[in-house]
Short mmCIF file of C-alpha atoms in Angstrom, two decimals:
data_model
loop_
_atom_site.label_atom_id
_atom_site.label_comp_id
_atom_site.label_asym_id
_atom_site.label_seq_id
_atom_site.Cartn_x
_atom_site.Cartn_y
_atom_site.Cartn_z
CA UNK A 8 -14.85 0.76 -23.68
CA UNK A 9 -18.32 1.43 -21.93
CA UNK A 10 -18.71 -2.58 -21.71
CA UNK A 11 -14.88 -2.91 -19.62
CA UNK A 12 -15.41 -0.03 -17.79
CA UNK A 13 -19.20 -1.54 -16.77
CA UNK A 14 -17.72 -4.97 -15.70
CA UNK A 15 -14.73 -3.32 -13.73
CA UNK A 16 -17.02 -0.64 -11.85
CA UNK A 17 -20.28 -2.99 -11.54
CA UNK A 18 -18.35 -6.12 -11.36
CA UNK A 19 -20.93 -7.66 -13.56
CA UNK A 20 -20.11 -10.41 -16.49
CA UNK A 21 -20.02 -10.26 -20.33
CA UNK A 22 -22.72 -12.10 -20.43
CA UNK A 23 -25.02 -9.57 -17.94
CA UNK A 24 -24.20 -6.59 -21.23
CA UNK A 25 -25.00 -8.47 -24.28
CA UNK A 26 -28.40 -7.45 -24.81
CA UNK A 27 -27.39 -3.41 -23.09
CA UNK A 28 -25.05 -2.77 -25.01
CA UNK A 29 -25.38 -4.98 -28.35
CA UNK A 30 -21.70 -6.57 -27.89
CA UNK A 31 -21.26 -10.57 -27.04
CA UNK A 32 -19.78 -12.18 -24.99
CA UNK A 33 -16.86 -13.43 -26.25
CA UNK A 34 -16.31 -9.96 -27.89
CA UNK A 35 -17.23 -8.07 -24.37
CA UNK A 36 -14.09 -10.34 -22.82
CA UNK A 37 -11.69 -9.53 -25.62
CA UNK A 38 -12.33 -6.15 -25.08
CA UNK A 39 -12.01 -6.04 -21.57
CA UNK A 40 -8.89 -7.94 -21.21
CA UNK A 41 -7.05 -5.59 -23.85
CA UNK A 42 -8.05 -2.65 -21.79
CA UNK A 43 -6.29 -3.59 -18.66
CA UNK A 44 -3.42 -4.56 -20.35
CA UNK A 45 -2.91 -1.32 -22.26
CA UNK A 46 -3.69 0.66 -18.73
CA UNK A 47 -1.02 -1.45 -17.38
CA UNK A 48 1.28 -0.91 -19.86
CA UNK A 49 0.69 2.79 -20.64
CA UNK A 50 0.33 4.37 -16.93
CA UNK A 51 2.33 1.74 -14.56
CA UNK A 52 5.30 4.17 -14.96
CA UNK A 53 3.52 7.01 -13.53
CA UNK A 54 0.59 5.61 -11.02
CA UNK A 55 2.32 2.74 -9.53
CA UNK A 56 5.58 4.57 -9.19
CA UNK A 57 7.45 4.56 -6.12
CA UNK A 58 7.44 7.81 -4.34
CA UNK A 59 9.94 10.77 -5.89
CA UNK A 60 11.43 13.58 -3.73
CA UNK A 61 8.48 15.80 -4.01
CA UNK A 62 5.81 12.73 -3.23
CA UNK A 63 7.98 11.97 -0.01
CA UNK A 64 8.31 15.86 0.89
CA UNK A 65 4.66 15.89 0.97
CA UNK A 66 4.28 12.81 2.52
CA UNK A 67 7.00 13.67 5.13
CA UNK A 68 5.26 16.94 5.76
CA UNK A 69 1.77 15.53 6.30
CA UNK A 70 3.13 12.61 8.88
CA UNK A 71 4.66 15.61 10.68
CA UNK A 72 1.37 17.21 11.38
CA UNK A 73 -0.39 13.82 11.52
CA UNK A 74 2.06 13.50 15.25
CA UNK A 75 4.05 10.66 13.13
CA UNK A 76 7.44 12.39 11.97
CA UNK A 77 8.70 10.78 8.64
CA UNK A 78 5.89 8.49 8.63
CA UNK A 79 5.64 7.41 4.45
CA UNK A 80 2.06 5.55 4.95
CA UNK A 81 0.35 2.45 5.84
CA UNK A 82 0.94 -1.46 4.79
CA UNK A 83 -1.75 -3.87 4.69
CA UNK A 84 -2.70 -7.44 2.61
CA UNK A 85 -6.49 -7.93 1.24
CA UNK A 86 -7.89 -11.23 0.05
CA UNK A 87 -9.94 -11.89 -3.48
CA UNK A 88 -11.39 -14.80 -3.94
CA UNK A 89 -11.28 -16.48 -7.28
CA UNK A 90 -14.28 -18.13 -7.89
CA UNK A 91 -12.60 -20.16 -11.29
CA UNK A 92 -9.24 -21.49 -9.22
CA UNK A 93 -7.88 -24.23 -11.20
CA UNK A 94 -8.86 -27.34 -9.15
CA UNK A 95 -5.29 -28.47 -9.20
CA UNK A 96 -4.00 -25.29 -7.22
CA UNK A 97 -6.71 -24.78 -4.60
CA UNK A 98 -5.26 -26.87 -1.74
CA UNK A 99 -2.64 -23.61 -1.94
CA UNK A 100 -4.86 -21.14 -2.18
CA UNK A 101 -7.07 -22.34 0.78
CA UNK A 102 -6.27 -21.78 4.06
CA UNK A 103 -8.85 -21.57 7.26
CA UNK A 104 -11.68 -20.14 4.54
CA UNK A 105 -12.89 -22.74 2.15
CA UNK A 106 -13.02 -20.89 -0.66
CA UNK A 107 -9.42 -20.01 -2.39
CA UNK A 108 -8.23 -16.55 -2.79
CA UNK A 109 -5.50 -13.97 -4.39
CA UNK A 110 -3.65 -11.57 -1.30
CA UNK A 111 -2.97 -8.10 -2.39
CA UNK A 112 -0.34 -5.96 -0.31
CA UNK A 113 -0.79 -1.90 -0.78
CA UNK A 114 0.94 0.65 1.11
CA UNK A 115 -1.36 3.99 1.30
CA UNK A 116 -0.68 7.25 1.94
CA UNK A 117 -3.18 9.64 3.97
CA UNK A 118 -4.94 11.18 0.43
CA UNK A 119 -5.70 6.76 -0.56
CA UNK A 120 -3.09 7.11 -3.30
CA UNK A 121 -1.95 3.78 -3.65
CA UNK A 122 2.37 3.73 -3.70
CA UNK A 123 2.79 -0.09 -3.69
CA UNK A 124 1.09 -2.86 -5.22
CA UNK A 125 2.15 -6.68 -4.84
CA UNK A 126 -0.60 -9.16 -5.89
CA UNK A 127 -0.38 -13.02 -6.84
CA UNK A 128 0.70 -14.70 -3.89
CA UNK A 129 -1.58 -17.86 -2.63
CA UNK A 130 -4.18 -17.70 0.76
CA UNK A 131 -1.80 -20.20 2.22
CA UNK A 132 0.69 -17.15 2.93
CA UNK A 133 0.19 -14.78 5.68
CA UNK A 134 1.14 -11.10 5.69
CA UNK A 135 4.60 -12.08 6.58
CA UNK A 136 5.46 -14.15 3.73
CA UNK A 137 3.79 -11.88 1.52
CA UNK A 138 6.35 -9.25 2.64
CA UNK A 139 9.05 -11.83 2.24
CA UNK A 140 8.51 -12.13 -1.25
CA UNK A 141 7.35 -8.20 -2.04
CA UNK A 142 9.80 -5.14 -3.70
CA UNK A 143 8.11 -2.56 -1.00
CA UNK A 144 12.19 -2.32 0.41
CA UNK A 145 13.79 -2.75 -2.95
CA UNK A 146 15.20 0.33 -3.75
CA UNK A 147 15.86 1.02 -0.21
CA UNK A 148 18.21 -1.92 0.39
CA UNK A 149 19.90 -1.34 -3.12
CA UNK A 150 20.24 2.17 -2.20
CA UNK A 151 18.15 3.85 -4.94
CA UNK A 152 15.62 5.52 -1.97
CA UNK A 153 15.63 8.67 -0.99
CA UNK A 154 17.20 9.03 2.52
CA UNK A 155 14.93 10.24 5.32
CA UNK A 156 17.11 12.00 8.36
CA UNK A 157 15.31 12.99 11.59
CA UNK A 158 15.52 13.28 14.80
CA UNK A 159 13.02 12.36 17.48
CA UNK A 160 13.91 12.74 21.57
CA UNK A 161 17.28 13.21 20.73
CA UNK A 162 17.75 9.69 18.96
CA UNK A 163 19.06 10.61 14.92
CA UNK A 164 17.14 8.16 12.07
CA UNK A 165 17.73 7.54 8.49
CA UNK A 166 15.05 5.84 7.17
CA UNK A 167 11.57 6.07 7.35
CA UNK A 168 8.61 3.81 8.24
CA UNK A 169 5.27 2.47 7.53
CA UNK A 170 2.38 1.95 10.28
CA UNK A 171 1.41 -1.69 9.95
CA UNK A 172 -0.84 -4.13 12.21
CA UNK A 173 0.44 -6.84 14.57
CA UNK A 174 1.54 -9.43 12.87
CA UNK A 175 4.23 -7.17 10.73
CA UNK A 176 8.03 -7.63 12.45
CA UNK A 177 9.35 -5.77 14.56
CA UNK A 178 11.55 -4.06 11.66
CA UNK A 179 13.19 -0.08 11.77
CA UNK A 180 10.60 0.20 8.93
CA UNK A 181 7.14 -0.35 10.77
CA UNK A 182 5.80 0.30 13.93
CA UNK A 183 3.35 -1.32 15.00
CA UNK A 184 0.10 -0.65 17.56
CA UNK A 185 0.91 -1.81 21.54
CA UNK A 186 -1.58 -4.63 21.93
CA UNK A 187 -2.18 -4.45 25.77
CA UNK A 188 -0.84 -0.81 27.00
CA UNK A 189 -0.54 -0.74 30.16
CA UNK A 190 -0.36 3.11 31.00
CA UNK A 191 -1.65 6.61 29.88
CA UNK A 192 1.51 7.12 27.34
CA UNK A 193 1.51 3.87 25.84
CA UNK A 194 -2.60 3.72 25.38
CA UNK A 195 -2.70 7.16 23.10
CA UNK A 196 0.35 6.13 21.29
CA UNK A 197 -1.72 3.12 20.68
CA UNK A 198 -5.10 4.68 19.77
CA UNK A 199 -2.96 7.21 17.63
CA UNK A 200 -1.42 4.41 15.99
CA UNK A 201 -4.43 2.99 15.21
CA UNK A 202 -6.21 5.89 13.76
CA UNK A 203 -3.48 6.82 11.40
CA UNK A 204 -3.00 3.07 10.21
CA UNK A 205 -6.96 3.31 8.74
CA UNK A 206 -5.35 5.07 5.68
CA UNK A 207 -4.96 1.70 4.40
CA UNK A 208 -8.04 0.11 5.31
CA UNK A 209 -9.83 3.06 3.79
CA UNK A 210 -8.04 2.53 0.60
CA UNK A 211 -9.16 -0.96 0.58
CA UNK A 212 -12.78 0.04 0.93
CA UNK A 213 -12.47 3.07 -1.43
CA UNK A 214 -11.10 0.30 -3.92
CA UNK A 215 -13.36 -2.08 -3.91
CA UNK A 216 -16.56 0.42 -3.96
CA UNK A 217 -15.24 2.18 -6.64
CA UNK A 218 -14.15 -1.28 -8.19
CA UNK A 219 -17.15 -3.87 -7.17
CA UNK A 220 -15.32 -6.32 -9.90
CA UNK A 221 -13.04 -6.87 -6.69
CA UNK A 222 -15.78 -6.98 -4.13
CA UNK A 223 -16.86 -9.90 -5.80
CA UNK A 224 -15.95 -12.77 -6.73
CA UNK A 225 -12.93 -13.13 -9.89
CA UNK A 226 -14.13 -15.25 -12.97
CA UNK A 227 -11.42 -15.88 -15.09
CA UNK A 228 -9.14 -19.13 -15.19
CA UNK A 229 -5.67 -17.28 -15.21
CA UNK A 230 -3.48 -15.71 -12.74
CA UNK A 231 -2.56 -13.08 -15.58
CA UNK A 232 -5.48 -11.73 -16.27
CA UNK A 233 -6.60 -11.55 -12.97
CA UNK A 234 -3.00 -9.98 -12.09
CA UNK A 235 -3.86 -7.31 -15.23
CA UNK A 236 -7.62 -6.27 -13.74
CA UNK A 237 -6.25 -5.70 -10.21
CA UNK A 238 -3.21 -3.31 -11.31
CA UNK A 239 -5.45 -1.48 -14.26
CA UNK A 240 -7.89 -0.92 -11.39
CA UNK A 241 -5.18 0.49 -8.61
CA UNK A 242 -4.08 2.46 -11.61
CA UNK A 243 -8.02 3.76 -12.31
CA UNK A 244 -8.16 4.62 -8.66
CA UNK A 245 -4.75 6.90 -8.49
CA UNK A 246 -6.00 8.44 -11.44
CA UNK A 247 -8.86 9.49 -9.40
CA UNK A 248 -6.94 10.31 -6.37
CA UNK A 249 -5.18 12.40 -8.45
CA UNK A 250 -8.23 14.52 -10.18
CA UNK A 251 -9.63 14.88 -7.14
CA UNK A 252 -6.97 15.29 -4.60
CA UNK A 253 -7.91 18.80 -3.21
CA UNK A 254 -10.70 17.13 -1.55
CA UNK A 255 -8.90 15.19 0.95
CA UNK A 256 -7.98 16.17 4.29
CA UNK A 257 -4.47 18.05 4.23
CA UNK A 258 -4.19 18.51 0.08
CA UNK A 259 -3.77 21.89 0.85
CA UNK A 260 -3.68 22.79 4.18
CA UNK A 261 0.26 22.26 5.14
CA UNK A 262 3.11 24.64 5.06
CA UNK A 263 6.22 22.59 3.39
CA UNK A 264 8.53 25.07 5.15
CA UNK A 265 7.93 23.47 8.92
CA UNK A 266 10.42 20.79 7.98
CA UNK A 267 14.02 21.81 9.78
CA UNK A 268 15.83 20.36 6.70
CA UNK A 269 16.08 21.11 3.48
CA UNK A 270 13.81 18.39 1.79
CA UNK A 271 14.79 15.28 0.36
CA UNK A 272 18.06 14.60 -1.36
CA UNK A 273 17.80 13.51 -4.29
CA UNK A 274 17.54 10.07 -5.06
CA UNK A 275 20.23 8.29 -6.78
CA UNK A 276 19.08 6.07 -9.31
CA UNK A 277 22.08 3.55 -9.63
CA UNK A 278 21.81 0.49 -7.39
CA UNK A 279 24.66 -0.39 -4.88
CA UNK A 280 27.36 -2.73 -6.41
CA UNK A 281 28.94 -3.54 -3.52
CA UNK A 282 27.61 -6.98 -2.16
CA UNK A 283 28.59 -5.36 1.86
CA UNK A 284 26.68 -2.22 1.52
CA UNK A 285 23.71 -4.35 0.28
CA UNK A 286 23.71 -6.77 3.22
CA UNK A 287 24.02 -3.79 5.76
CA UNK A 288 21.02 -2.01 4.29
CA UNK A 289 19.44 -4.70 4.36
CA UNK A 290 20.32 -5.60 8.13
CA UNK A 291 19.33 -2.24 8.86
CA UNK A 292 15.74 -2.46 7.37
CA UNK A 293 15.68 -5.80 10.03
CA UNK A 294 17.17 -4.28 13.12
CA UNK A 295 14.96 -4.80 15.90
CA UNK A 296 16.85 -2.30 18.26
CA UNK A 297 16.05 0.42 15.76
CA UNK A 298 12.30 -0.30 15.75
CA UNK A 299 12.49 -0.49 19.40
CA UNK A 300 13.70 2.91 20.30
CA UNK A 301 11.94 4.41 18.13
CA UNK A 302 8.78 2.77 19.02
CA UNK A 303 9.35 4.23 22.31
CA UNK A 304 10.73 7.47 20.84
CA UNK A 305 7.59 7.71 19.58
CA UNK A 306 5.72 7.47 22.70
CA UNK A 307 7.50 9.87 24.36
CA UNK A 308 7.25 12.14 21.15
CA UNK A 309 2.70 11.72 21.34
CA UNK A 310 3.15 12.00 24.34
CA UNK A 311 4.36 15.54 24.73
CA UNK A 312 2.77 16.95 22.07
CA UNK A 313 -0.56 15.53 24.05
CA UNK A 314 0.60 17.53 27.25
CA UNK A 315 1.06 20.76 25.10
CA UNK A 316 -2.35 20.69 23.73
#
């Protein structure tokens, strides 16, 4: 145990804790690859779960005071590099960088609790194709998410979003920053945006210092393992999140009763059977016009609140 947890938080190698700890090498891996996999297996249920009604009521609540109504957190990807890439797979996991690496995609919430975890996917994809291929809008297309109503300038909403960077779509689920605002309302939507979307990037950072196994360089040969370390650590970190939660800003300084609604509904667990609703959830997640009036919704929304202070 002390020998996994030293390679995962000093991201040093078996070979480093031989002599420190009297354990070799061989034994030291062993060890540490049976730890992540019983993490995985033991806690995935309950700290890489997708948010329940009383996670989103929080979250809902905090996004409301935050000046982003229904916001459910930030998206971002991260790159690992993987020092031991098979030479037979690097031309995919190289892209502009010469050496190859792994892309992690994490949606955070304000607190750096960690709701969504995709890892695996080549260099050679961008963000994009990484979302392509992620379960972040799973249960929301098959209809197992709770719904999210709300109202901003007088426009209705069901579902809510995630802040993400530029290169995200233009999807009813994200909103993204304004790259060249051109006046006063559109620049401190922008530089709102902005500073809300560092949840993410904070995670990352929080991660990796707390993790340095994943500021450095990965060592092992397969995708598995390396797939086991980064969800036993994401797991490690919520667990911490979790201990120390009243630290962060807004653990307990909101009132739940300034929503206008009633919470949450709860969510229905059964995914949609009919092939129709599926495709129109689905179309709805992509709808362009959606993210477009409420893009500007939201401007208008900052805005006002900026004239009342």
């Amino acid at each position: 145990m002390i020998a996994t947890i030293r390679m995962l938080a000093y991201g040093v190698s078996a070979n480093f804790i031989d002599e420190y700890l009297r354990i070799g090498e061989t034994t030291a891996i062993k060890s540490f690859k049976k730890f992540v996999k019983v993490v995985v297996s033991f806690f995935s249920e309950e700290y890489l779960r997708s948010p329940n009604n009383n996670d989103i009521a929080r979250l809902l609540v905090v996004g409301q005071h935050r000046e982003f109504p229904r916001m459910l957190g930030s998206i971002d990807c991260m790159h690992w590099k993987w020092k031991n890439c098979p030479s037979k797979w690097k031309g995919q996991y190289i892209s502009h960088t010469r050496d190859p690496t792994i892309i992690l995609e994490i949606v955070a919430s304000y607190d750096l609790w960690i709701w969504h975890a995709f890892f695996g996917l080549p260099r050679s994809h961008n963000d994009i194709n990484v979302l392509e291929q992620s379960s972040v809008f799973y249960e929301l297309a098959e209809g197992c998410a709770a719904p999210v109503n709300y109202s901003i300038n007088g426009n209705d909403y069901s579902m809510g979003y995630y802040l993400g960077n530029g290169i995200y779509p233009s999807w009813a689920t994200f909103i993204r920053t304004i790259p060249a605002p051109q006046d006063r309302k559109r620049q401190h939507f922008a530089s709102a945006q902005e500073v809300a979307r560092k949840d993410v990037e904070r995670a990352f950072g929080v991660l990796q210092a707390r993790f340095a196994i994943m500021s450095g360089p990965a060592r092992f040969f397969h995708l598995e393992s390396l797939k086991d370390i980064m969800m036993a650590c994401i797991i490690l970190h919520n667990m911490i999140v979790e201990d120390e939660q009243h630290t962060y800003l807004g653990a307990n300084d909101f009132d739940y009763d300034q929503i206008d609604d009633n919470g949450p509904e709860p969510v229905s667990h059964n995914p949609t059977c009919n092939l129709m609703q599926f495709i129109e959830s689905h179309n709805s997640i992509r709808d362009r016009g959606i993210h477009s009036q409420l893009q500007a919704d939201l401007v208008e929304h900052l805005w006002q609140l900026q004239g009342q202070l």
